[in-house]
mmCIF file of C-alpha atoms in Angstrom:
data_model
loop_
_atom_site.group_PDB
_atom_site.id
_atom_site.type_symbol
_atom_site.label_atom_id
_atom_site.label_comp_id
_atom_site.label_asym_id
_atom_site.label_seq_id
_atom_site.Cartn_x
_atom_site.Cartn_y
_atom_site.Cartn_z
ATOM 1 C CA UNK A 1 6.677 0.440 -17.004
ATOM 2 C CA UNK A 2 6.295 4.496 -16.355
ATOM 3 C CA UNK A 3 4.949 8.023 -17.728
ATOM 4 C CA UNK A 4 1.218 9.334 -17.872
ATOM 5 C CA UNK A 5 -1.372 6.983 -18.722
ATOM 6 C CA UNK A 6 -5.413 7.509 -19.304
ATOM 7 C CA UNK A 7 -6.977 7.429 -18.018
ATOM 8 C CA UNK A 8 -9.925 3.914 -17.587
ATOM 9 C CA UNK A 9 -12.478 2.597 -15.029
ATOM 10 C CA UNK A 10 -12.049 0.310 -12.386
ATOM 11 C CA UNK A 11 -12.544 -3.185 -11.702
ATOM 12 C CA UNK A 12 -15.060 -5.269 -9.912
ATOM 13 C CA UNK A 13 -12.113 -6.591 -7.780
ATOM 14 C CA UNK A 14 -8.235 -7.733 -7.082
ATOM 15 C CA UNK A 15 -7.031 -8.430 -11.090
ATOM 16 C CA UNK A 16 -10.476 -7.933 -12.592
ATOM 17 C CA UNK A 17 -10.280 -7.376 -16.251
ATOM 18 C CA UNK A 18 -6.313 -7.200 -16.233
ATOM 19 C CA UNK A 19 -5.278 -8.104 -19.244
ATOM 20 C CA UNK A 20 -7.688 -5.446 -20.486
ATOM 21 C CA UNK A 21 -5.853 -2.170 -18.724
ATOM 22 C CA UNK A 22 -3.120 -3.420 -19.687
ATOM 23 C CA UNK A 23 -3.524 -4.184 -23.746
ATOM 24 C CA UNK A 24 -5.886 -0.612 -23.327
ATOM 25 C CA UNK A 25 -2.635 1.307 -21.201
ATOM 26 C CA UNK A 26 -0.509 -0.260 -23.827
ATOM 27 C CA UNK A 27 -2.493 1.548 -26.484
ATOM 28 C CA UNK A 28 -2.559 5.155 -25.334
ATOM 29 C CA UNK A 29 0.609 5.545 -23.795
ATOM 30 C CA UNK A 30 1.867 4.364 -28.162
ATOM 31 C CA UNK A 31 -1.045 6.573 -29.169
ATOM 32 C CA UNK A 32 0.810 9.728 -27.081
ATOM 33 C CA UNK A 33 4.466 8.402 -28.028
ATOM 34 C CA UNK A 34 2.709 8.631 -31.736
ATOM 35 C CA UNK A 35 1.640 12.396 -31.468
ATOM 36 C CA UNK A 36 4.241 13.487 -29.365
ATOM 37 C CA UNK A 37 2.349 14.096 -26.098
ATOM 38 C CA UNK A 38 4.200 11.144 -23.963
ATOM 39 C CA UNK A 39 5.287 12.481 -20.814
ATOM 40 C CA UNK A 40 8.405 11.063 -18.951
ATOM 41 C CA UNK A 41 8.212 9.891 -15.645
ATOM 42 C CA UNK A 42 8.082 12.486 -12.968
ATOM 43 C CA UNK A 43 10.517 12.771 -9.729
ATOM 44 C CA UNK A 44 7.792 13.480 -7.163
ATOM 45 C CA UNK A 45 6.899 9.784 -5.235
ATOM 46 C CA UNK A 46 4.149 9.261 -2.977
ATOM 47 C CA UNK A 47 5.658 9.933 0.761
ATOM 48 C CA UNK A 48 4.415 7.446 3.372
ATOM 49 C CA UNK A 49 6.291 8.053 6.699
ATOM 50 C CA UNK A 50 10.085 6.747 6.302
ATOM 51 C CA UNK A 51 10.417 2.745 7.380
ATOM 52 C CA UNK A 52 13.277 1.718 9.632
ATOM 53 C CA UNK A 53 16.453 1.419 7.764
ATOM 54 C CA UNK A 54 17.136 -2.561 6.368
ATOM 55 C CA UNK A 55 19.799 -3.346 9.111
ATOM 56 C CA UNK A 56 17.060 -1.662 11.823
ATOM 57 C CA UNK A 57 14.292 -3.686 9.733
ATOM 58 C CA UNK A 58 16.588 -6.934 9.878
ATOM 59 C CA UNK A 59 17.351 -6.586 13.744
ATOM 60 C CA UNK A 60 13.030 -6.366 14.287
ATOM 61 C CA UNK A 61 12.516 -9.022 11.871
ATOM 62 C CA UNK A 62 14.800 -11.264 14.223
ATOM 63 C CA UNK A 63 12.613 -10.195 17.195
ATOM 64 C CA UNK A 64 9.079 -10.925 15.474
ATOM 65 C CA UNK A 65 7.299 -14.163 16.618
ATOM 66 C CA UNK A 66 7.283 -17.090 13.496
ATOM 67 C CA UNK A 67 4.293 -18.601 13.217
ATOM 68 C CA UNK A 68 1.702 -20.720 11.168
ATOM 69 C CA UNK A 69 -0.743 -18.423 9.270
ATOM 70 C CA UNK A 70 -4.007 -17.975 11.417
ATOM 71 C CA UNK A 71 -7.126 -18.671 10.019
ATOM 72 C CA UNK A 72 -9.141 -16.181 7.995
ATOM 73 C CA UNK A 73 -12.139 -17.452 9.773
ATOM 74 C CA UNK A 74 -14.172 -14.316 11.281
ATOM 75 C CA UNK A 75 -12.907 -11.988 9.359
ATOM 76 C CA UNK A 76 -13.993 -9.032 7.516
ATOM 77 C CA UNK A 77 -13.102 -5.788 6.840
ATOM 78 C CA UNK A 78 -16.082 -3.937 9.146
ATOM 79 C CA UNK A 79 -13.633 -4.774 11.941
ATOM 80 C CA UNK A 80 -11.077 -2.679 10.775
ATOM 81 C CA UNK A 81 -12.958 0.392 10.279
ATOM 82 C CA UNK A 82 -11.653 2.736 7.938
ATOM 83 C CA UNK A 83 -11.516 5.677 6.776
ATOM 84 C CA UNK A 84 -12.574 7.566 9.281
ATOM 85 C CA UNK A 85 -12.175 11.128 9.735
ATOM 86 C CA UNK A 86 -8.688 12.907 10.561
ATOM 87 C CA UNK A 87 -9.320 16.595 10.857
ATOM 88 C CA UNK A 88 -12.665 18.810 9.375
ATOM 89 C CA UNK A 89 -14.026 16.303 7.054
ATOM 90 C CA UNK A 90 -10.655 14.817 5.147
ATOM 91 C CA UNK A 91 -11.270 11.260 6.113
ATOM 92 C CA UNK A 92 -8.000 9.034 6.210
ATOM 93 C CA UNK A 93 -7.980 8.530 2.479
ATOM 94 C CA UNK A 94 -7.706 12.409 1.949
ATOM 95 C CA UNK A 95 -4.768 12.943 3.888
ATOM 96 C CA UNK A 96 -3.251 9.692 2.126
ATOM 97 C CA UNK A 97 -3.983 11.384 -1.165
ATOM 98 C CA UNK A 98 -3.157 14.847 -0.430
ATOM 99 C CA UNK A 99 0.405 13.811 1.074
ATOM 100 C CA UNK A 100 1.769 11.614 -1.519
ATOM 101 C CA UNK A 101 0.150 13.296 -4.568
ATOM 102 C CA UNK A 102 1.676 16.252 -6.288
ATOM 103 C CA UNK A 103 -0.914 19.445 -6.169
ATOM 104 C CA UNK A 104 -3.166 17.940 -5.355
ATOM 105 C CA UNK A 105 -6.408 20.392 -4.787
ATOM 106 C CA UNK A 106 -9.135 19.217 -2.288
ATOM 107 C CA UNK A 107 -12.934 20.707 -2.314
ATOM 108 C CA UNK A 108 -14.970 22.400 0.365
ATOM 109 C CA UNK A 109 -14.846 18.159 1.792
ATOM 110 C CA UNK A 110 -11.770 17.610 1.077
ATOM 111 C CA UNK A 111 -12.386 14.907 -2.407
ATOM 112 C CA UNK A 112 -9.555 15.314 -4.244
ATOM 113 C CA UNK A 113 -10.162 17.035 -7.524
ATOM 114 C CA UNK A 114 -7.341 17.386 -8.693
ATOM 115 C CA UNK A 115 -3.484 16.998 -8.797
ATOM 116 C CA UNK A 116 -0.614 14.292 -9.682
ATOM 117 C CA UNK A 117 -0.137 10.656 -8.081
ATOM 118 C CA UNK A 118 2.963 8.755 -9.193
ATOM 119 C CA UNK A 119 2.630 5.538 -7.557
ATOM 120 C CA UNK A 120 5.972 3.347 -6.490
ATOM 121 C CA UNK A 121 5.016 -0.377 -7.095
ATOM 122 C CA UNK A 122 4.659 -0.052 -10.988
ATOM 123 C CA UNK A 123 6.166 3.180 -12.384
ATOM 124 C CA UNK A 124 3.067 4.635 -12.717
ATOM 125 C CA UNK A 125 0.877 8.652 -12.740
ATOM 126 C CA UNK A 126 -1.896 8.945 -12.668
ATOM 127 C CA UNK A 127 -4.507 12.211 -12.718
ATOM 128 C CA UNK A 128 -7.417 11.119 -11.654
ATOM 129 C CA UNK A 129 -8.042 10.412 -7.626
ATOM 130 C CA UNK A 130 -10.270 7.604 -8.692
ATOM 131 C CA UNK A 131 -7.218 5.722 -10.278
ATOM 132 C CA UNK A 132 -5.711 5.573 -6.626
ATOM 133 C CA UNK A 133 -5.806 3.190 -4.049
ATOM 134 C CA UNK A 134 -4.728 3.267 -0.270
ATOM 135 C CA UNK A 135 -3.062 0.758 0.148
ATOM 136 C CA UNK A 136 -2.549 -0.719 3.344
ATOM 137 C CA UNK A 137 0.946 -2.041 3.237
ATOM 138 C CA UNK A 138 0.345 -5.704 5.615
ATOM 139 C CA UNK A 139 -3.259 -6.080 4.576
ATOM 140 C CA UNK A 140 -6.342 -6.237 7.094
ATOM 141 C CA UNK A 141 -6.618 -9.669 6.775
ATOM 142 C CA UNK A 142 -2.975 -10.803 6.290
ATOM 143 C CA UNK A 143 -3.273 -8.967 10.079
ATOM 144 C CA UNK A 144 -6.140 -10.590 11.087
ATOM 145 C CA UNK A 145 -4.131 -13.902 10.643
ATOM 146 C CA UNK A 146 -0.913 -13.539 12.150
ATOM 147 C CA UNK A 147 -2.795 -11.582 15.264
ATOM 148 C CA UNK A 148 -4.653 -8.239 15.040
ATOM 149 C CA UNK A 149 -8.000 -11.061 15.142
ATOM 150 C CA UNK A 150 -7.890 -11.124 19.119
ATOM 151 C CA UNK A 151 -7.482 -7.435 19.027
ATOM 152 C CA UNK A 152 -10.190 -5.192 20.147
ATOM 153 C CA UNK A 153 -12.579 -3.357 16.805
ATOM 154 C CA UNK A 154 -10.733 -0.187 18.300
ATOM 155 C CA UNK A 155 -6.770 -1.241 18.200
ATOM 156 C CA UNK A 156 -8.189 -2.577 14.314
ATOM 157 C CA UNK A 157 -9.188 1.273 13.311
ATOM 158 C CA UNK A 158 -6.231 3.264 14.794
ATOM 159 C CA UNK A 159 -4.272 0.012 12.410
ATOM 160 C CA UNK A 160 -5.978 0.817 9.575
ATOM 161 C CA UNK A 161 -6.013 4.349 9.651
ATOM 162 C CA UNK A 162 -2.718 4.140 10.684
ATOM 163 C CA UNK A 163 -0.626 8.002 9.660
ATOM 164 C CA UNK A 164 2.341 7.490 11.850
ATOM 165 C CA UNK A 165 4.144 4.220 10.076
ATOM 166 C CA UNK A 166 4.404 3.505 6.965
ATOM 167 C CA UNK A 167 1.587 1.192 6.884
ATOM 168 C CA UNK A 168 -0.461 3.619 3.740
ATOM 169 C CA UNK A 169 0.312 4.538 0.570
ATOM 170 C CA UNK A 170 -1.206 6.088 -2.811
ATOM 171 C CA UNK A 171 -0.585 3.647 -5.202
ATOM 172 C CA UNK A 172 -2.028 2.216 -8.533
ATOM 173 C CA UNK A 173 -6.035 0.877 -8.538
ATOM 174 C CA UNK A 174 -5.017 -2.526 -9.956
ATOM 175 C CA UNK A 175 -1.729 -2.791 -9.110
ATOM 176 C CA UNK A 176 -3.025 -2.715 -5.211
ATOM 177 C CA UNK A 177 -6.389 -5.180 -5.819
ATOM 178 C CA UNK A 178 -4.027 -7.851 -7.354
ATOM 179 C CA UNK A 179 -2.012 -7.556 -4.411
ATOM 180 C CA UNK A 180 -5.078 -8.598 -2.457
ATOM 181 C CA UNK A 181 -4.265 -10.304 0.502
ATOM 182 C CA UNK A 182 -0.736 -11.458 0.119
ATOM 183 C CA UNK A 183 2.135 -11.545 2.418
ATOM 184 C CA UNK A 184 5.876 -10.063 1.001
ATOM 185 C CA UNK A 185 6.158 -14.101 -0.167
ATOM 186 C CA UNK A 186 3.000 -14.367 -2.624
ATOM 187 C CA UNK A 187 3.580 -10.788 -3.632
ATOM 188 C CA UNK A 188 5.586 -7.966 -3.965
ATOM 189 C CA UNK A 189 5.352 -4.557 -6.120
ATOM 190 C CA UNK A 190 6.225 -5.114 -10.409
ATOM 191 C CA UNK A 191 9.282 -2.324 -9.108
ATOM 192 C CA UNK A 192 12.170 -4.748 -8.208
ATOM 193 C CA UNK A 193 13.726 -1.558 -7.118
ATOM 194 C CA UNK A 194 10.763 -1.020 -4.365
ATOM 195 C CA UNK A 195 11.120 -4.176 -2.777
ATOM 196 C CA UNK A 196 14.230 -2.983 -0.320
ATOM 197 C CA UNK A 197 11.368 -0.402 0.455
ATOM 198 C CA UNK A 198 8.352 -2.118 1.397
ATOM 199 C CA UNK A 199 9.832 -4.838 2.656
ATOM 200 C CA UNK A 200 11.234 -2.215 5.248
ATOM 201 C CA UNK A 201 7.653 -0.453 5.228
ATOM 202 C CA UNK A 202 5.697 -4.182 5.844
ATOM 203 C CA UNK A 203 8.968 -5.310 9.034
ATOM 204 C CA UNK A 204 8.466 -1.742 10.431
ATOM 205 C CA UNK A 205 4.647 -2.435 10.572
ATOM 206 C CA UNK A 206 5.001 -5.627 11.840
ATOM 207 C CA UNK A 207 6.878 -4.958 14.787
ATOM 208 C CA UNK A 208 5.220 -1.799 16.016
ATOM 209 C CA UNK A 209 2.225 -3.974 16.231
ATOM 210 C CA UNK A 210 3.509 -7.501 17.073
ATOM 211 C CA UNK A 211 2.236 -9.453 14.242
ATOM 212 C CA UNK A 212 3.796 -12.682 13.757
ATOM 213 C CA UNK A 213 4.926 -13.626 9.945
ATOM 214 C CA UNK A 214 4.997 -17.064 9.103
ATOM 215 C CA UNK A 215 8.169 -18.853 7.608
ATOM 216 C CA UNK A 216 7.727 -18.780 3.937
ATOM 217 C CA UNK A 217 7.019 -14.798 4.913
ATOM 218 C CA UNK A 218 9.929 -14.219 6.911
ATOM 219 C CA UNK A 219 12.384 -16.277 4.606
ATOM 220 C CA UNK A 220 11.219 -13.243 1.457
ATOM 221 C CA UNK A 221 11.879 -11.119 3.610
ATOM 222 C CA UNK A 222 15.644 -11.865 4.846
ATOM 223 C CA UNK A 223 15.988 -12.453 1.161
ATOM 224 C CA UNK A 224 15.138 -9.202 0.214
ATOM 225 C CA UNK A 225 16.609 -7.262 2.746
ATOM 226 C CA UNK A 226 19.863 -9.114 2.825
ATOM 227 C CA UNK A 227 20.432 -6.923 -0.641
ATOM 228 C CA UNK A 228 19.392 -4.576 0.283
#
């Protein structure tokens, strides 16, 4: 689904009110189309650091340690401090919003007050920063179960705010919430045309941070990368 969506309130959690949102979005789109105001999807896309190529990702994937997924016991998002200050009054979220958006205007405190954000996960375009989440490509809980449970809090903070690797991206908030902490064997972006890029991002991130993969996760990634 692509185009311009009317702003809507955020859900309380992953998948919250998704049916109602879809109905509201379709109704809004229908109304805009009727009045001739529905715009076409922009060409601008979110721009996290470019991940390694598919061939390199396949090589990286073959080198990752395959292990049964660890326990979530002891996990807390607080163990991955974010969003930290990057410069001045700008934290990691605001940096990514400015990086991934188009014509983004920020206040004196670095808050995005206007702009346009195209979500490559679902092809939606948003004009309010409140409708956009910053997704951790490899979710924090997934990282915890894949090896980060043994890291120091300082290292987990670096991971959670990593602007150098393709680990952070601005996307539609409720799509990010539907992903939750699932790996590629359980969830992939709604737009199938983005699967290859997403798999490259995932493998690039796990390889750099030396995180493990489980067998189902590796199989799903191999399948996607082999089709790139």
